XYZ file of C-alpha atoms in Angstrom:
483
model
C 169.619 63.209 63.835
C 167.963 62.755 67.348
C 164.222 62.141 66.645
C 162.051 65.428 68.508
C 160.620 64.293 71.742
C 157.026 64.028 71.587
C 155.303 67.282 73.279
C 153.406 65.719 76.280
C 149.326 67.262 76.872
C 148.146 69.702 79.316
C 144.819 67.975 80.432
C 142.130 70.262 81.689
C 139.466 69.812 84.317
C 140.982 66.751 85.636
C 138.977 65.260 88.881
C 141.163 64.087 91.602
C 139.969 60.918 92.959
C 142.508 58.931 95.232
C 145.399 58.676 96.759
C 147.703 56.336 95.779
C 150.320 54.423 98.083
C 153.384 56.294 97.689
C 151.659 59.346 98.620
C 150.379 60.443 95.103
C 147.321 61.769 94.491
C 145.744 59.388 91.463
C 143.334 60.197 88.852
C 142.138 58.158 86.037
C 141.293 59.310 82.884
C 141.711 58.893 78.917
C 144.688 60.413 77.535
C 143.414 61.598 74.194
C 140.076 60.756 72.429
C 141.613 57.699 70.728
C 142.608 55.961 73.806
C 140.264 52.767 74.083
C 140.822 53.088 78.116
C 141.810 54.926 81.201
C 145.009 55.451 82.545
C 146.474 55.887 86.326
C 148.008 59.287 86.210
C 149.673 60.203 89.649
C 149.765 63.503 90.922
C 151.561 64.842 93.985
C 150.284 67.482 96.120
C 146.456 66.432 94.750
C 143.487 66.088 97.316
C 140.701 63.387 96.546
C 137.562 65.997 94.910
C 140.576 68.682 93.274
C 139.418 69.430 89.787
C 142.838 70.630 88.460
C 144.987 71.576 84.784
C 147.011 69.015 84.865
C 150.309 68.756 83.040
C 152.025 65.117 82.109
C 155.665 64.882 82.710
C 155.897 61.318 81.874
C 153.731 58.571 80.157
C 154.604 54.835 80.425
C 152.574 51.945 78.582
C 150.183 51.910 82.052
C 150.670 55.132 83.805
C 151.408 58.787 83.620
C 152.789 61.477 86.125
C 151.730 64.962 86.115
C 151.619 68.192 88.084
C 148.970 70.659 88.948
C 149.417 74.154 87.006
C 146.039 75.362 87.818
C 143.392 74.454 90.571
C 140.358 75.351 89.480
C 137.883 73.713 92.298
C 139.971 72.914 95.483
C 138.642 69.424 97.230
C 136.181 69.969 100.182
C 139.034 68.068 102.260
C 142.039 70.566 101.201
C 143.498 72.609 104.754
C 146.073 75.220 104.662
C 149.391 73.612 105.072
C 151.682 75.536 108.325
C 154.779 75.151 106.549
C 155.756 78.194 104.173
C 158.300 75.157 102.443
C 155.385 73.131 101.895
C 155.555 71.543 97.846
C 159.340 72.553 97.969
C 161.059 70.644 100.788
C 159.231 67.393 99.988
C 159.299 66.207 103.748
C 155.843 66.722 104.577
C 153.679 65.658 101.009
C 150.166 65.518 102.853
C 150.526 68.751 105.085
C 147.298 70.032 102.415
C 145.320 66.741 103.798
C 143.505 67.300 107.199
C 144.896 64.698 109.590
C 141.637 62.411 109.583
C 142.316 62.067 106.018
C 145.940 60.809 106.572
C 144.746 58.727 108.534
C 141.666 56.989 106.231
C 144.548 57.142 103.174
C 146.568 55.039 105.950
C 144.179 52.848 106.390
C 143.400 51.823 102.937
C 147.091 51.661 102.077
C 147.061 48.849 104.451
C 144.318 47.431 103.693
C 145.136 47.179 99.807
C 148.836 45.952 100.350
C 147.254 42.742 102.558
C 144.681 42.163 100.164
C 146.095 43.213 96.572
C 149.737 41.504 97.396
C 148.950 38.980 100.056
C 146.131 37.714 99.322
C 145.145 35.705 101.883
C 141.967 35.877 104.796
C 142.121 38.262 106.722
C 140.310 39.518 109.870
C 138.985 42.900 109.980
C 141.722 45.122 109.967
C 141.483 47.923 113.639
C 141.432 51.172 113.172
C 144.743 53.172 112.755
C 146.540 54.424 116.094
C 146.529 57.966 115.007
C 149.972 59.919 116.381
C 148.568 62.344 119.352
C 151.065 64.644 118.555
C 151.446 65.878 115.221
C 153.537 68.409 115.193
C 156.541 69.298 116.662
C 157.361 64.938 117.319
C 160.456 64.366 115.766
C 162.944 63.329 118.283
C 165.914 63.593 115.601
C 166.700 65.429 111.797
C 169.587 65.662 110.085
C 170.390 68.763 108.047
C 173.155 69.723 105.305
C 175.246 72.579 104.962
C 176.075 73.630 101.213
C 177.529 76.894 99.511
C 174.742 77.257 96.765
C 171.468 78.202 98.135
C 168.907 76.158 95.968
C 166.126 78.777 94.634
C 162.587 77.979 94.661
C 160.977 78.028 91.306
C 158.921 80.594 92.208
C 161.822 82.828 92.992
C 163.399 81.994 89.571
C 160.223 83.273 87.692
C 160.290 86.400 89.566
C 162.648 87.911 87.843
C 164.617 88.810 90.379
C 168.375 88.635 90.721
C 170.195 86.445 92.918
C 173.760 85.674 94.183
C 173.999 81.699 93.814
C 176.868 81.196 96.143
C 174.524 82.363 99.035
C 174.521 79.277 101.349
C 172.122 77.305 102.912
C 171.469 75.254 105.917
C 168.525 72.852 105.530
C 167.039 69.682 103.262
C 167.748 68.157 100.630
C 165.375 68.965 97.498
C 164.024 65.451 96.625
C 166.047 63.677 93.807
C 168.712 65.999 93.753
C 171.657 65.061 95.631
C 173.464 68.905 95.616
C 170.356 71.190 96.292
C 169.683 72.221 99.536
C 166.775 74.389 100.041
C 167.377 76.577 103.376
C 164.932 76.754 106.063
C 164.496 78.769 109.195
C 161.741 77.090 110.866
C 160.412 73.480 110.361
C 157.380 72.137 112.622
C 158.672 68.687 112.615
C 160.832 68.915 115.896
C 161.063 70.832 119.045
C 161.512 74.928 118.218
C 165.002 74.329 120.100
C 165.962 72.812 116.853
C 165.087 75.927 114.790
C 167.316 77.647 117.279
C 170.451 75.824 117.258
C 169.953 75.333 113.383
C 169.490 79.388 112.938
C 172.461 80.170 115.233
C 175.117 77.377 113.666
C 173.840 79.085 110.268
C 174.295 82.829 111.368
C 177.324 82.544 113.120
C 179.435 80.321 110.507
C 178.318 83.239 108.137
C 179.752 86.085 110.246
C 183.013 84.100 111.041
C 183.395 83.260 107.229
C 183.627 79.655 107.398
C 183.129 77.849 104.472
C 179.914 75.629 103.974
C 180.279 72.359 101.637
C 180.233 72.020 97.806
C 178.130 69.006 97.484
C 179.594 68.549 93.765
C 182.796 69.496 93.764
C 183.699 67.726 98.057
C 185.043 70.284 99.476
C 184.043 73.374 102.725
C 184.306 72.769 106.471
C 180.926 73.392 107.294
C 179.187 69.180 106.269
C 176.026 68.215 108.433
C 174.222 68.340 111.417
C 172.372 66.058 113.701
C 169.732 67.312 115.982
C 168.422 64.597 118.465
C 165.859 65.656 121.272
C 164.394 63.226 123.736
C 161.537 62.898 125.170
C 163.235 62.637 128.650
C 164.946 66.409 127.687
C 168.180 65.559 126.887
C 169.685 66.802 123.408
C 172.335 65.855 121.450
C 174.062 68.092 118.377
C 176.360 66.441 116.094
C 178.119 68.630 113.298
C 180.313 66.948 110.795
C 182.877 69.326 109.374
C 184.502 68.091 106.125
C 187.992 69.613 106.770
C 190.057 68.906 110.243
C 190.879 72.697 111.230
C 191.179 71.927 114.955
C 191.107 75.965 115.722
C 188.057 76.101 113.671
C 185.935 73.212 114.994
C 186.640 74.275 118.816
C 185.503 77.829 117.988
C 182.244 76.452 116.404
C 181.692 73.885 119.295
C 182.540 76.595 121.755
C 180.076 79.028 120.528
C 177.539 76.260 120.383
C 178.465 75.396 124.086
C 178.156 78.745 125.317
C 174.979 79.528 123.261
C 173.170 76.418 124.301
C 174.421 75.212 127.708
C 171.373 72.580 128.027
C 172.704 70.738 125.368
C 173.803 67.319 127.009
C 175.774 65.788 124.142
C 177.748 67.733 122.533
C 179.401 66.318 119.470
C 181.421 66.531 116.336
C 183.038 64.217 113.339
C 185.345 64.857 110.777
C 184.424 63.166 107.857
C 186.541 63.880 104.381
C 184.865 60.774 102.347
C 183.102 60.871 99.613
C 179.545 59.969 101.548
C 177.927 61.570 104.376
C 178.004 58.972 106.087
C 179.558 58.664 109.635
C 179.279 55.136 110.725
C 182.908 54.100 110.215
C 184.423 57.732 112.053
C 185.087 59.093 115.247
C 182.696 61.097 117.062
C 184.908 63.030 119.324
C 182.529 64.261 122.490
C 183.112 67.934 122.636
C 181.262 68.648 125.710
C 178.656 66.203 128.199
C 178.127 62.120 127.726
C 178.493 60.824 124.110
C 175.339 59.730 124.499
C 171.617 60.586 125.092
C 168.526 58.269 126.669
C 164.984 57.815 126.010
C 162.535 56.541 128.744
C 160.019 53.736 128.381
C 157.745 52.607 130.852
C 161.181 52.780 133.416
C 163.115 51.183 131.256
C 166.358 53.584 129.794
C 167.050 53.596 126.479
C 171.036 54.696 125.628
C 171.241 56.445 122.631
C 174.558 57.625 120.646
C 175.367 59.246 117.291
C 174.773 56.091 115.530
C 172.563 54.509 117.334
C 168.897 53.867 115.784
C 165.306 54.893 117.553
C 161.989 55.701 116.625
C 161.681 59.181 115.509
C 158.364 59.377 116.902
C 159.070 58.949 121.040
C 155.667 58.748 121.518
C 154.498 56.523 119.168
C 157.200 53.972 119.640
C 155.573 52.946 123.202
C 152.690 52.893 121.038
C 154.018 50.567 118.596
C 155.904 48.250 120.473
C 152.894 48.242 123.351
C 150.715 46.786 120.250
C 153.853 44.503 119.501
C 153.821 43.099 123.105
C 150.313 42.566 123.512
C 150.388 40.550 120.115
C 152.464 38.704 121.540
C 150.927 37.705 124.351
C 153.812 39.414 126.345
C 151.742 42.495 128.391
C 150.925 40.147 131.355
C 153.326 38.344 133.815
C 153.014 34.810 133.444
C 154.756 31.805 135.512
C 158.422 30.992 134.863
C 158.230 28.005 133.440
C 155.038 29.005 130.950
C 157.027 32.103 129.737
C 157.947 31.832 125.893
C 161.551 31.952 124.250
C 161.042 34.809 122.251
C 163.125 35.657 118.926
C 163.268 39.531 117.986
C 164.678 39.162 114.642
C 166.113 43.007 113.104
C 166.390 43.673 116.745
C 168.670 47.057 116.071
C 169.473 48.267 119.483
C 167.228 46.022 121.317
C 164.673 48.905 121.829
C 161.938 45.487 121.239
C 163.960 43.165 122.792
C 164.479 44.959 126.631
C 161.094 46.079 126.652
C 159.848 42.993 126.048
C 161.888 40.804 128.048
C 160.493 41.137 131.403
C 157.646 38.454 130.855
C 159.717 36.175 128.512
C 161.515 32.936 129.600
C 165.160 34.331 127.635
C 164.602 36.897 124.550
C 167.456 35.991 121.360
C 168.114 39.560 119.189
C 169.720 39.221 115.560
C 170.715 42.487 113.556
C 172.978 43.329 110.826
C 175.126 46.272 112.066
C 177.545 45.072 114.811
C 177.495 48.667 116.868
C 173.403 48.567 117.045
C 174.028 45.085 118.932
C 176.766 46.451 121.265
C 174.176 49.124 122.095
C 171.270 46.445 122.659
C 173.506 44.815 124.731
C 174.536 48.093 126.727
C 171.071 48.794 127.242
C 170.344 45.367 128.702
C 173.459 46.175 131.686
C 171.863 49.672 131.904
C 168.397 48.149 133.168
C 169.350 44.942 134.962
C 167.915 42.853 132.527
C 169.755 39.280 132.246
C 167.779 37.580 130.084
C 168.798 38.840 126.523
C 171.207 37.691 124.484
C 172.049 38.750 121.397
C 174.539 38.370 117.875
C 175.352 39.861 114.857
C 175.457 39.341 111.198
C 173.224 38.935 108.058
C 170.089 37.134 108.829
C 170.012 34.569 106.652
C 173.340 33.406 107.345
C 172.675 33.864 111.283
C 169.337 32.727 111.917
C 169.772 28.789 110.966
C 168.457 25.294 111.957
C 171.785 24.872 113.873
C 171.241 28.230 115.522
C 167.989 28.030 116.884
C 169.463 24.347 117.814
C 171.714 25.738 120.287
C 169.464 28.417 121.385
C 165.965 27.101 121.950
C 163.180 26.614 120.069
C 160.668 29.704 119.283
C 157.394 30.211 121.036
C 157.454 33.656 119.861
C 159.045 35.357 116.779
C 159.027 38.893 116.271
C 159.909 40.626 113.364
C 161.100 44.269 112.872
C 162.734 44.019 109.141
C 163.913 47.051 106.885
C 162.032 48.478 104.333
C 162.609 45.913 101.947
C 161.299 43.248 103.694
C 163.013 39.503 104.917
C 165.146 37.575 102.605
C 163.497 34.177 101.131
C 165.865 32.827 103.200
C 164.533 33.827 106.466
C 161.354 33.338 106.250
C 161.897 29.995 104.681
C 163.729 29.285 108.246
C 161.104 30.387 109.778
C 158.537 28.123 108.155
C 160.397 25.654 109.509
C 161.096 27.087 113.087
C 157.180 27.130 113.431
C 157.131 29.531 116.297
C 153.395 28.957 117.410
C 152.986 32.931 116.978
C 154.877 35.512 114.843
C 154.197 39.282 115.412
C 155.170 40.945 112.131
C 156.365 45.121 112.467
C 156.755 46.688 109.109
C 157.222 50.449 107.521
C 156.559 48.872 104.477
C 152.878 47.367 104.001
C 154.242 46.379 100.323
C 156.709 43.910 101.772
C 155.280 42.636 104.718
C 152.567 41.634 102.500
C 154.530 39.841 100.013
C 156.262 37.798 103.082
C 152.867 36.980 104.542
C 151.733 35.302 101.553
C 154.720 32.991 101.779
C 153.964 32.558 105.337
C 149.987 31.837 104.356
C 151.945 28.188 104.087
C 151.946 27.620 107.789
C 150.478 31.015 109.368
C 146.588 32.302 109.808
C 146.601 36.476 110.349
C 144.766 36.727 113.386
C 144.863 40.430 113.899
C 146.119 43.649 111.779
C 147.035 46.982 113.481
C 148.064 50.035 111.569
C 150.242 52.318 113.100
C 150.637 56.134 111.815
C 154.111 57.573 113.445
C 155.126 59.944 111.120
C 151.758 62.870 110.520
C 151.980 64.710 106.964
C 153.836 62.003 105.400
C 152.325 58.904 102.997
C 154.383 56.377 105.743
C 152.765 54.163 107.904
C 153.965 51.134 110.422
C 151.801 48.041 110.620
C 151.588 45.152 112.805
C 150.087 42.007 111.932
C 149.667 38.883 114.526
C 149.971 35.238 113.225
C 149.430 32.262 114.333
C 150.395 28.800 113.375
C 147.820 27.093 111.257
């Protein structure tokens, strides 16, 4: 017989004290009077000074999770949060945190990945670029259509009664794949997202169409991409899961008629398994199958698969810090300008805007289509001095390669989440590009690559970067030079 699982405390009175780097709130206290010491108990949708119930949901041999079931002192710091989906959606964790919080929690995340994981000197690290919009700055978000309407848990406890095939248009609840929670409004993006969103949703209703099962794979009705650019343009992409041509060109008619601004005007069928769209046509309904963001003069092509910034704004931002790093902001003579290596290039966004003051600028990036747009966007603003390839880092970026294509002056790096393969930065120890300007979403990683690079590299400079408000993310760019 299956031994009973251990009934896990309720603690009471529990102070609040942190926030931890995944977005947590962290307190740290003894479990029960025998415990010799005090554990790490992590607590989302906590404020550092909350004095809270707190219930454990997990316990591991060094930390615990919990939630709040009853707030008994709110935290000096605590605001109301805008969104009536706050706690639910689980987009927007830190909409409870004022935004000069966000922005110190920011700052220590930072500064405890460099100096917790790295460990190595560092200068003093400059005070976060805080987003100057933060609301409403999304320039793209991606929503799912499914035929049961995921209830909050406040509307279970009420009592009342509910029909669960009502269907939904809106996020996914976090760690569950086939619950949607529907929304009307969200303050992440332009209101002219609420309104397309609201009338795809009303309209499908009246005309009956089916929305997708998320279990069982089946319904017309799949996703939808909103993308809004800062120049104006928009682009809609719905995916419908079955190919019922009369269908589709009554949706993308209504949407046509409804919303003549729209400039891109697209749609996919997609019957896989995965949501997924980067191996299937996107048939242009109506407009250009593509949209474009401006920089500084420079334009920026943008189509359904195409990567960007989310945060318009804050990319110039980011990659203006990026350029300066690398000594790239100012024109320089011909034959003093540096060959300059943007490794995880993706569409060259780095690359183009960077290339003006470099002697010849070499892009690398995994997914073949981001290159062909890099490359596109290169012809688009006359720029002749990029060139750029495809493949898996480690196997591209070799001694033979940079060989043929010039030594580094300048290297700089853009990687995923999870950071560069050994491999690559084990090239680039050997490289020894005379400056490296690191970009990371991840100040976990980055840190554990700079401590390799601590080898051959000083940090001469650290620059967090907040683009996305409410959330625990954070970019950061570090500047190193060769020892």
């Amino acid at each position: 017989m299956a031994r009973k699982k251990k009934e896990l405390p309720l603690l009471e009175g529990v102070k609040i004290t942190g926030v931890a780097a995944e977005g947590k709130a962290i307190a740290k206290l003894k479990m029960s009077p025998s415990d010799e010491s005090e554990m790490v108990v992590f607590i989302p949708y906590g404020a550092p000074g909350d004095i809270a119930d707190v219930k454990i949901d997990r316990r591991k041999r060094r930390f615990a999770e919990g939630h709040i079931v009853n707030l008994i002192e709110p935290s000096a710091c605590r605001t109301e949060p805008r969104c009536g989906h706050f706690g639910t959606c689980g987009g927007c964790k830190w909409q409870h945190l004022p935004y000069s919080v966000q922005l110190e929690c920011k700052q220590k995340q930072v500064e405890d990945a460099l100096t917790r994981i790295a460990k190595v000197e560092i200068p003093a690290i400059l005070p976060i670029k805080g987003s100057e919009e933060i609301w409403c700055y999304r320039n793209k978000m991606e929503y799912t259509f499914s035929d049961k309407k995921w209830r909050s848990w406040e509307d279970i406890r009420s009592g009342r009664e509910f029909d669960d095939s009502g269907n939904a248009l809106g996020f996914h609840i976090p760690g569950a794949f086939d619950k949607v929670l529907h929304i009307e409004s969200c303050h992440l993006q332009d209101k002219a997202g609420d309104d397309i969103r609201n009338f795809i949703f009303g309209y499908a209703e009246r005309k009956g169409y089916s929305f997708y099962n998320l279990r069982e794979n089946h319904g017309f009705l799949r996703t939808m991409m909103l993308r809004i650019a800062s120049t104006g343009q928009s682009m809609v992409v719905v995916s419908f899961g079955e190919d019922d041509k009369d269908k589709i060109h009554d949706v993308m008619s209504a949407l046509s008629e409804k919303f003549p601004a729209i400039t891109s005007l697209l749609y996919v069928v997609n019957t896989k398994l995965n949501d997924t769209i980067g191996d299937l046509e996107v048939v242009a309904f109506k407009g250009n199958d593509y949209i474009e963001e401006e920089m500084e003069g420079l334009r920026f092509r943008i189509n359904a698969k195409s990567f960007y910034q989310t945060n318009s704004r804050q990319a110039h931002e980011l990659y203006s810090i990026a350029r300066s790093m690398a000594g790239l902001d100012v024109m320089q003579l011909e034959d003093s300008r540096p060959v300059v290596y943007d490794l995880y290039t993706g569409t060259g966004t780095i690359a183009n805007f960077v290339a003006r003051n470099a002697r010849k600028v070499v892009g690398i990036e995994y997914v073949p289509e981001a290159i062909e747009d890099a490359k596109l966007n290169s012809r688009v603003n006359g720029i002749e001095n990029t060139i750029f390839y495809s493949g898996d880092m480690k196997d591209i970026l070799t001694d033979s390669f940079i060989l043929r294509h010039g030594h580094p002056d300048v290297m700089i790096i853009d990687p995923p989440r999870a950071g560069m393969h050994p491999d690559v930065v084990e090239t680039i120890l050997r490289a020894e590009p005379r400056l490296i300007v690191y970009v990371s979403c991840n100040p976990a990683t980055q840190a554990r690559d700079i401590e390799i690079l601590d080898a051959k590299y000083r940090v001469e400079a650290v620059q967090p970067v907040d683009m996305f408000p409410h959330t625990h993310h954070v970019e950061n760019v570090v500047k190193l030079s060769l020892k």
